[in-house]
Amino acid sequence: MQLRTMLCGRSTYGMALGAAILVSAALTLTPASPAQADPADARKAPERCSTDQNAHLGKVPAPEQFFGFPLGKGQPRVLTTEEIKKYVEAVGGASDRVVTGTVAHSVTGQDLPYAIVSDSHNMVPGQLKKIADQIRSLRDPRSLRADKAARIADDSPAIVWIAGNVHGGEKSGADAALKTLYELASGLSCDVVKRNDNLVTVIMPTQNPDGRDASRRTNEYGFDLNRDWFARTQPETDGKIDMLRRYPPQVFVDAHEMGGRQYFFPPNADPIHHEIADQPVNWINRIGAANAAGFGYNGACGGAVTTECYFNYATYDLFYMGYGDSVPAAGFGAAGMTFEKGSSSAVEDRVQQQFNTQWATTGWAADNRREVLNGYYSIWQTALAEGAAGTLEPNEVVQPTNTVRFPVPDIAIRSYFLLPDRQLGDVRRLVERLRDMDVEVYRVSKPVKVPSARVFGGRTASNVTVPEGAYWIPMDQPQKHWIQAIMGEDPYVPFPYFYDVSSWSNPLLAGVNTISTGDKLSPKADLVKGIDGGVVSAAPRGGSYSYPMDSAAASELTFRLLGAGVPLTRDAQTGVVGLPATAMNRGELDKLAGSLGVTVEGGRAPASGEALRTPDVGLFAGTGVSTTSGSYGEARYVLGDRWGLGLTPVTTADINGNTPAFTERTVLLVPDGSSSNGGLTAQGMANLKQWVAAGGTYVGLRNEGTRVARSAGLTSATEKAKPTGYQVIGSHFRVDVAQGSPVSLGRPAEDFQFNNGDPILNPSQTGVNVLTYPSDDTFWSNGYTVGAEALKGTASLVDEPTGAGHAVLFAYNPLFRAYNENGIHLLANALLYPAGAPQAKQRTALAPDSLRSAAATAEEPPNLGGEWRPIVIQVADADLARTQAVVERYTDTALTASADGSSYITIPNPDGLSADEHPFVRDLVRDLGAAGIPLRSVVA
């Protein structure tokens, strides 16, 4: 068993729990015992500090003065977003230890305030920048010698981030962060001075002000901001990561809430991503010991202790690269940590416990500052050495009872190449995503031969010529860990516990042509310093400009041009979009296309092809659809914000009543949801079918989107039941693309599709199956799947003609988290479906209406997972009875089935709750472990 070391190093936090840092009942800070501080690592507090733990600067407003009540013990309510903002400003204006500002603005324009706090001598003009520059320099050992790095570790403070409230309804972390701010900004005790001498603490109380105001998990567009970290689609995330690059953390706290009255802090649950370096994992686990010492209240949960206590090793993993702990860890080398407090506790206890862990964490970081900074430099030295050798980090586990089930394969990766032959706009957007995380990307200036290549999709090739214009990402650079974490063809999960997806390979999400290699190469290439694209050649008067609409980036350009009133045409065979040379100023076109990474060429010939029309989109907001999360919100963001389309809400009553809100639209987009019929009556179904026959385009997503179409007689594609044990945990699959359909225009003959346990569609007999899973040996998937062969020969995208209109049905969600670029491009094609396009070629001689009527009455498998997925626990058949006994304490809805020596307990999750939202899955899994039941897999 490979086990990440939990207790090591000189810190006595790693050897024993030690004395409590904070006496929670008394609201006073008690001095740390001498044994807790390592004098070799922390600079000693000067004699000017006070032994009075309650001594504060009077000029800095105390919470009691500012709010009329204390923060933590004695706090009667949570703070408002406006109170948070004003208090940060007030403290910043009163203390010479604090600098304040705005990280970013939310979707609605609200400030995301921050405060940086340290000793006043670190905050004088120029000094804070110098410290940040020095910490950034540690991240590149190529330009910083080891002796200089050691001097920085001796002399410079470390950087600690405390961020709260990424989920809007989880509010206590923000309030506690303000208590931490007050203590650091005004405290005179030796504990405070030690922290400020040894640390620069960046405090970001609320990461989601819009969600906080609405007491809602998600932001204004319904995005879970704790899944958005690598994609950075939302302004709240993007601004935050820009600031992280300016002040790279060695410790990052992401303060959350969960159900119940307990508290979680690491050590984490497995799995942990293999490319997270050893040092952050070691620090995380040792900080956990410090938190245990400083927690107070009822201590560790167990036995009769079930409330106001802490636990570790459960639910909260460090695997998916969209979390507020995994990205700081893999991308910045920090001890990235999720802290979770039970939301059923009183406000005062929630805030106090969050403060206790924040205070213990900063104390540990101050005590171990020099060791941490030396280790921080070592992270990047190791990354360079591994990158040069093409070495991937091995899979390991942190939970003592677990073993590595799936090792990282013995392969070498020294380089990635993004090929420029297609989807070039999305290739360039991926390049920018990498560069925005300090990855060095090079543009190949002379063709280079790759002797041994791995072609994304599980294939290999010999002597591949990488052409000029390709993008080269060498692994021999400091960000090697991050490159592999988001570029890798597979994340190589070590252990089959899943609380999110099992694949997020960025090249597969974009569907771009990518190879990796372990060969030692030195291509002739230039460092990319800005996004490529724009107008590359002039068009004479009477001529035209053109570009291939073969990517999400080019789709966005198309909609933005249409929105600006520019007349566009599109060639039905090539997918090339054209516009008259005089339709737009060349400089404006160059700026817009360049910002999106799209190359536009000028020519002498006039624009040709079918005229494109701006779709008038109705967004279904009826029965079964959540309007505050999921694909409804993703549609608002992608179609509304990025593409600039007006979206008209269409309700169930609108379709049933045939109101203008429905009938005047040219497109109806039905998001995923929990209803099979959207609440439509028989008349509503008839109205919908008549609207499509008159020329409307129906676009249905995933469960509800496909089922409403089937109920209305718009498709013959039925739903196939999933076999026992079937699991597809957010994985990528190769799909075959039917050429010739307007929906597939611009896509390659083979593509990739993201599947998150989506419904399985039997092929349509009355339309075009645009995307199908291969039925031969070209079938391929990554991530974690069980029984995925059931997908062979089935459809994931169908184009169904009815009269003058079409129903375009996605078995999956092409808008998932707005980072599924190939799906977004296909959706754009669906919205731009040419009016009066010819009927799709029929696949059967039978009457379409009879086949569709039969499909409408066919039995459908139950939707057990809402917009997410059900909870599935796999155990040995011999352990089924014991497992059922534990499960029955929590629910009587569980379903049981057996296959191949395993039993599968499926717990319906109709609201589509993720594991950290679910009311009991965390406790259930822990109780199963306490009962000694070996879990073969857990999916939640």
Coordinates of N, CA, C and O in Angstrom, one line a residue, residues 538-603:
A538 N -6.5 41.1 -46.0 CA -7.5 42.1 -46.4 C -8.4 41.6 -47.5 O -8.1 40.8 -48.3
A539 N -9.7 42.1 -47.5 CA -10.6 41.8 -48.5 C -10.9 43.1 -49.3 O -11.2 44.1 -48.6
P540 N -10.9 43.1 -50.6 CA -11.2 44.3 -51.3 C -12.7 44.6 -51.3 O -13.5 43.7 -50.9
R541 N -13.0 45.8 -51.6 CA -14.4 46.1 -51.7 C -15.1 45.2 -52.7 O -14.6 45.0 -53.8
G542 N -16.2 44.7 -52.4 CA -16.9 43.7 -53.2 C -16.5 42.3 -52.9 O -17.1 41.3 -53.3
G543 N -15.4 42.1 -52.0 CA -15.0 40.8 -51.6 C -15.7 40.5 -50.3 O -16.7 41.0 -49.9
S544 N -15.1 39.5 -49.5 CA -15.7 39.1 -48.3 C -14.6 38.6 -47.3 O -13.5 38.3 -47.7
Y545 N -15.1 38.5 -46.0 CA -14.2 37.9 -45.0 C -14.9 36.5 -44.6 O -16.1 36.4 -44.7
S546 N -14.1 35.6 -44.3 CA -14.6 34.3 -43.9 C -13.8 33.6 -42.9 O -12.6 33.9 -42.7
Y547 N -14.5 32.6 -42.2 CA -13.8 31.8 -41.2 C -14.6 30.5 -41.0 O -15.8 30.5 -41.2
P548 N -14.0 29.4 -40.7 CA -14.7 28.2 -40.4 C -15.4 28.2 -39.1 O -14.8 28.5 -38.1
M549 N -16.7 28.0 -39.1 CA -17.4 27.9 -37.8 C -17.4 26.4 -37.3 O -18.3 25.6 -37.5
D550 N -16.2 26.0 -36.8 CA -16.0 24.7 -36.4 C -15.6 24.5 -34.9 O -15.0 23.5 -34.5
S551 N -15.9 25.5 -34.1 CA -15.5 25.5 -32.7 C -16.5 26.4 -31.9 O -17.3 27.1 -32.5
A552 N -16.4 26.2 -30.6 CA -17.2 27.1 -29.7 C -16.8 28.5 -29.8 O -17.6 29.4 -29.8
A553 N -15.5 28.7 -30.0 CA -15.0 30.1 -30.2 C -15.6 30.8 -31.4 O -16.0 31.9 -31.4
A554 N -15.6 30.0 -32.6 CA -16.1 30.6 -33.8 C -17.6 30.7 -33.7 O -18.2 31.6 -34.3
S555 N -18.3 29.9 -32.9 CA -19.7 30.0 -32.7 C -20.0 31.3 -32.0 O -21.0 32.0 -32.4
E556 N -19.2 31.6 -31.0 CA -19.4 32.8 -30.2 C -19.2 34.1 -31.1 O -20.0 35.0 -31.1
L557 N -18.2 34.0 -32.0 CA -18.0 35.1 -32.9 C -19.2 35.3 -33.8 O -19.6 36.4 -34.1
T558 N -19.8 34.2 -34.3 CA -20.9 34.2 -35.2 C -22.1 34.9 -34.5 O -22.7 35.8 -35.1
F559 N -22.4 34.5 -33.3 CA -23.6 35.1 -32.7 C -23.3 36.6 -32.3 O -24.3 37.4 -32.4
R560 N -22.1 36.9 -32.0 CA -21.8 38.3 -31.7 C -21.9 39.2 -32.9 O -22.3 40.3 -32.9
L561 N -21.5 38.6 -34.1 CA -21.6 39.4 -35.3 C -23.1 39.5 -35.7 O -23.5 40.6 -36.1
L562 N -23.9 38.5 -35.5 CA -25.3 38.6 -35.8 C -25.9 39.6 -34.9 O -26.8 40.4 -35.3
G563 N -25.5 39.6 -33.6 CA -26.1 40.5 -32.7 C -25.8 42.0 -33.0 O -26.5 42.9 -32.7
A564 N -24.7 42.2 -33.7 CA -24.3 43.5 -34.2 C -24.9 43.9 -35.5 O -24.6 45.0 -36.0
G565 N -25.8 43.0 -36.0 CA -26.5 43.3 -37.3 C -25.7 43.1 -38.5 O -26.0 43.5 -39.6
V566 N -24.6 42.3 -38.4 CA -23.7 42.0 -39.6 C -24.4 40.8 -40.3 O -24.7 39.8 -39.8
P567 N -24.6 41.0 -41.7 CA -25.2 39.9 -42.4 C -24.2 38.8 -42.7 O -23.1 39.0 -43.1
L568 N -24.6 37.5 -42.3 CA -23.7 36.4 -42.4 C -24.3 35.3 -43.3 O -25.6 35.2 -43.3
T569 N -23.5 34.6 -44.0 CA -23.9 33.4 -44.7 C -23.0 32.2 -44.2 O -21.9 32.4 -43.7
R570 N -23.5 31.0 -44.5 CA -22.7 29.8 -44.1 C -22.9 28.8 -45.2 O -24.0 28.4 -45.6
D571 N -21.7 28.2 -45.6 CA -21.7 27.2 -46.6 C -22.2 25.9 -46.0 O -21.7 25.4 -45.0
A572 N -23.2 25.3 -46.6 CA -23.8 24.1 -46.0 C -23.0 22.9 -46.1 O -23.2 21.9 -45.4
Q573 N -21.9 22.9 -46.9 CA -21.0 21.8 -47.0 C -19.8 21.9 -46.2 O -19.3 21.0 -45.5
T574 N -19.2 23.1 -46.1 CA -17.9 23.3 -45.4 C -18.1 23.9 -44.0 O -17.2 23.8 -43.2
G575 N -19.2 24.6 -43.8 CA -19.4 25.2 -42.5 C -18.8 26.6 -42.4 O -18.8 27.2 -41.4
V576 N -18.2 27.1 -43.5 CA -17.5 28.4 -43.5 C -18.5 29.5 -43.5 O -19.5 29.5 -44.2
V577 N -18.3 30.5 -42.6 CA -19.2 31.6 -42.5 C -18.5 32.8 -43.2 O -17.3 33.0 -43.2
G578 N -19.3 33.5 -44.0 CA -18.8 34.7 -44.7 C -19.6 35.9 -44.4 O -20.8 35.9 -44.0
L579 N -19.0 37.1 -44.6 CA -19.6 38.4 -44.5 C -19.0 39.3 -45.5 O -17.9 39.2 -45.9
P580 N -19.8 40.2 -46.1 CA -19.3 41.2 -47.0 C -18.2 42.0 -46.4 O -18.3 42.4 -45.2
A581 N -17.2 42.4 -47.2 CA -16.1 43.1 -46.8 C -16.5 44.5 -46.2 O -15.9 45.0 -45.3
T582 N -17.6 45.0 -46.7 CA -18.1 46.3 -46.3 C -19.0 46.3 -45.1 O -19.5 47.3 -44.6
A583 N -19.3 45.1 -44.6 CA -20.3 44.9 -43.5 C -19.8 45.3 -42.2 O -20.6 45.6 -41.3
M584 N -18.5 45.4 -42.0 CA -17.9 45.7 -40.7 C -16.5 46.2 -40.9 O -15.7 45.8 -41.8
N585 N -16.2 47.2 -40.1 CA -14.8 47.8 -40.2 C -13.8 46.7 -39.9 O -13.9 45.9 -38.9
R586 N -12.7 46.7 -40.7 CA -11.7 45.6 -40.5 C -11.1 45.6 -39.1 O -10.9 44.5 -38.5
G587 N -10.8 46.8 -38.6 CA -10.2 46.8 -37.3 C -11.1 46.3 -36.2 O -10.6 45.6 -35.3
E588 N -12.4 46.6 -36.3 CA -13.3 46.0 -35.3 C -13.4 44.5 -35.4 O -13.5 43.8 -34.4
L589 N -13.5 44.0 -36.7 CA -13.6 42.6 -36.9 C -12.3 41.9 -36.4 O -12.4 40.8 -35.7
D590 N -11.2 42.5 -36.6 CA -9.9 41.9 -36.2 C -9.8 41.9 -34.7 O -9.4 40.8 -34.1
K591 N -10.3 42.9 -34.0 CA -10.3 42.9 -32.5 C -11.2 41.9 -32.0 O -10.8 41.2 -31.0
L592 N -12.4 41.8 -32.5 CA -13.4 40.8 -32.0 C -12.9 39.4 -32.2 O -12.9 38.5 -31.3
A593 N -12.5 39.1 -33.5 CA -12.1 37.7 -33.8 C -10.8 37.4 -33.1 O -10.7 36.2 -32.6
G594 N -9.9 38.3 -32.9 CA -8.7 38.0 -32.2 C -8.9 37.7 -30.8 O -8.2 36.9 -30.2
S595 N -9.8 38.4 -30.1 CA -10.1 38.2 -28.7 C -10.6 36.8 -28.5 O -10.5 36.2 -27.4
L596 N -11.2 36.1 -29.5 CA -11.8 34.8 -29.4 C -10.9 33.7 -30.0 O -11.2 32.5 -30.0
G597 N -9.7 34.1 -30.6 CA -8.8 33.1 -31.1 C -9.2 32.6 -32.5 O -8.7 31.6 -32.9
V598 N -10.0 33.4 -33.2 CA -10.5 32.9 -34.5 C -9.8 33.6 -35.6 O -9.7 34.9 -35.6
T599 N -9.3 32.9 -36.6 CA -8.6 33.5 -37.7 C -9.6 33.8 -38.8 O -10.4 32.9 -39.2
V600 N -9.6 35.0 -39.3 CA -10.5 35.5 -40.4 C -9.7 35.8 -41.6 O -8.7 36.5 -41.5
E601 N -10.1 35.3 -42.7 CA -9.3 35.6 -44.0 C -10.2 36.4 -44.9 O -11.4 36.3 -45.0
G602 N -9.5 37.3 -45.6 CA -10.1 38.1 -46.7 C -10.0 37.5 -48.0 O -9.0 36.8 -48.3
G603 N -11.0 37.7 -48.9 CA -10.9 37.2 -50.3 C -11.6 38.1 -51.2 O -12.4 39.0 -50.8

